[in-house]
Amino acid sequence: MRCNRSCTLILFLQKISSFMRGYLIYCSLLSTWFRLVYAAIFGDLLVNLLEVSHILSNPVYLKAFGAEQLNAQVILLLNTFNNGWDVSFLIFGLHLFVLA
């Protein structure tokens, strides 16, 4: 009796996997594209953080801009990073949803 159920389950899963094989390939490709878009967005966001580091470490910027303008630029770049990070998490969530 136990062997009958196991064999039936194995045959059923084989039929399902052969039926879903084409569908799973498209889901895998879609998941890969979402992951690539996430990586591209994150790479672009890292430029903002590097720019903050460059602005704060270079004394030429302090001479060219006042302290208030320099602080405003840094806050703007950090907020841009934060907002982009939120969007990238949405893309990453879609990647995980399709992957599951």
Short mmCIF file of C-alpha atoms in Angstrom, two decimals:
data_model
loop_
_atom_site.label_atom_id
_atom_site.label_comp_id
_atom_site.label_asym_id
_atom_site.label_seq_id
_atom_site.Cartn_x
_atom_site.Cartn_y
_atom_site.Cartn_z
CA MET A 1 0.00 0.00 0.00
CA ARG A 2 2.79 2.40 0.95
CA CYS A 3 4.76 1.59 -2.21
CA ASN A 4 1.68 2.24 -4.33
CA ARG A 5 1.29 5.76 -2.96
CA SER A 6 4.98 6.54 -3.36
CA CYS A 7 5.08 5.26 -6.92
CA THR A 8 1.92 7.18 -7.80
CA LEU A 9 3.37 10.35 -6.30
CA ILE A 10 6.64 9.93 -8.22
CA LEU A 11 4.78 9.38 -11.51
CA PHE A 12 2.55 12.37 -10.85
CA LEU A 13 5.55 14.62 -10.09
CA GLN A 14 7.32 13.45 -13.25
CA LYS A 15 4.28 14.33 -15.36
CA ILE A 16 3.96 17.73 -13.70
CA SER A 17 7.66 18.48 -14.16
CA SER A 18 7.57 17.58 -17.85
CA PHE A 19 4.45 19.73 -18.30
CA MET A 20 5.92 22.71 -16.42
CA ARG A 21 9.42 22.52 -17.93
CA GLY A 22 8.79 25.17 -20.59
CA TYR A 23 7.05 27.45 -18.13
CA LEU A 24 9.87 27.18 -15.62
CA ILE A 25 12.47 28.20 -18.21
CA TYR A 26 10.60 31.46 -18.86
CA CYS A 27 10.26 32.11 -15.13
CA SER A 28 13.96 31.50 -14.69
CA LEU A 29 14.82 33.94 -17.48
CA LEU A 30 12.48 36.58 -16.07
CA SER A 31 14.00 36.15 -12.62
CA THR A 32 17.48 36.52 -14.10
CA TRP A 33 16.51 39.75 -15.86
CA PHE A 34 15.06 41.18 -12.64
CA ARG A 35 18.30 40.31 -10.86
CA LEU A 36 20.37 41.98 -13.59
CA VAL A 37 18.23 45.13 -13.44
CA TYR A 38 18.64 45.15 -9.66
CA ALA A 39 22.43 44.88 -10.02
CA ALA A 40 22.50 47.69 -12.60
CA ILE A 41 20.44 50.00 -10.38
CA PHE A 42 22.62 49.22 -7.39
CA GLY A 43 25.78 49.89 -9.40
CA ASP A 44 24.40 53.25 -10.44
CA LEU A 45 23.51 54.04 -6.82
CA LEU A 46 27.03 53.31 -5.67
CA VAL A 47 28.20 56.23 -7.80
CA ASN A 48 26.20 58.53 -5.52
CA LEU A 49 28.00 57.21 -2.45
CA LEU A 50 31.37 57.58 -4.12
CA GLU A 51 30.48 61.13 -5.08
CA VAL A 52 29.64 61.92 -1.44
CA SER A 53 33.03 60.59 -0.40
CA HIS A 54 34.73 62.63 -3.12
CA ILE A 55 32.92 65.84 -2.17
CA LEU A 56 33.69 65.49 1.53
CA SER A 57 37.35 64.55 1.12
CA ASN A 58 38.34 67.19 -1.46
CA PRO A 59 39.06 70.65 0.03
CA VAL A 60 38.52 72.33 -3.36
CA TYR A 61 34.78 71.78 -3.01
CA LEU A 62 34.76 73.50 0.37
CA LYS A 63 36.44 76.55 -1.16
CA ALA A 64 34.14 76.61 -4.19
CA PHE A 65 30.92 76.14 -2.21
CA GLY A 66 29.92 77.29 1.24
CA ALA A 67 29.41 74.82 4.05
CA GLU A 68 25.62 75.01 3.69
CA GLN A 69 25.73 74.34 -0.05
CA LEU A 70 28.14 71.46 0.47
CA ASN A 71 25.88 69.94 3.13
CA ALA A 72 22.86 70.35 0.86
CA GLN A 73 24.63 68.53 -1.98
CA VAL A 74 25.68 65.69 0.31
CA ILE A 75 22.15 65.33 1.70
CA LEU A 76 20.73 65.37 -1.84
CA LEU A 77 23.10 62.59 -2.95
CA LEU A 78 22.35 60.51 0.14
CA ASN A 79 18.59 60.92 -0.32
CA THR A 80 18.95 59.94 -3.98
CA PHE A 81 20.79 56.81 -2.88
CA ASN A 82 18.12 56.02 -0.30
CA ASN A 83 15.23 56.45 -2.75
CA GLY A 84 16.97 54.39 -5.40
CA TRP A 85 17.69 51.72 -2.80
CA ASP A 86 13.96 51.45 -2.10
CA VAL A 87 13.21 51.04 -5.81
CA SER A 88 15.95 48.44 -6.16
CA PHE A 89 14.43 46.44 -3.30
CA LEU A 90 11.14 46.42 -5.19
CA ILE A 91 12.94 44.96 -8.22
CA PHE A 92 14.72 42.45 -5.99
CA GLY A 93 11.37 41.46 -4.45
CA LEU A 94 9.98 40.81 -7.93
CA HIS A 95 13.04 38.67 -8.60
CA LEU A 96 12.33 36.62 -5.47
CA PHE A 97 8.61 36.36 -6.26
CA VAL A 98 9.28 34.96 -9.73
CA LEU A 99 12.03 32.72 -8.37
CA ALA A 100 9.69 31.19 -5.84
#
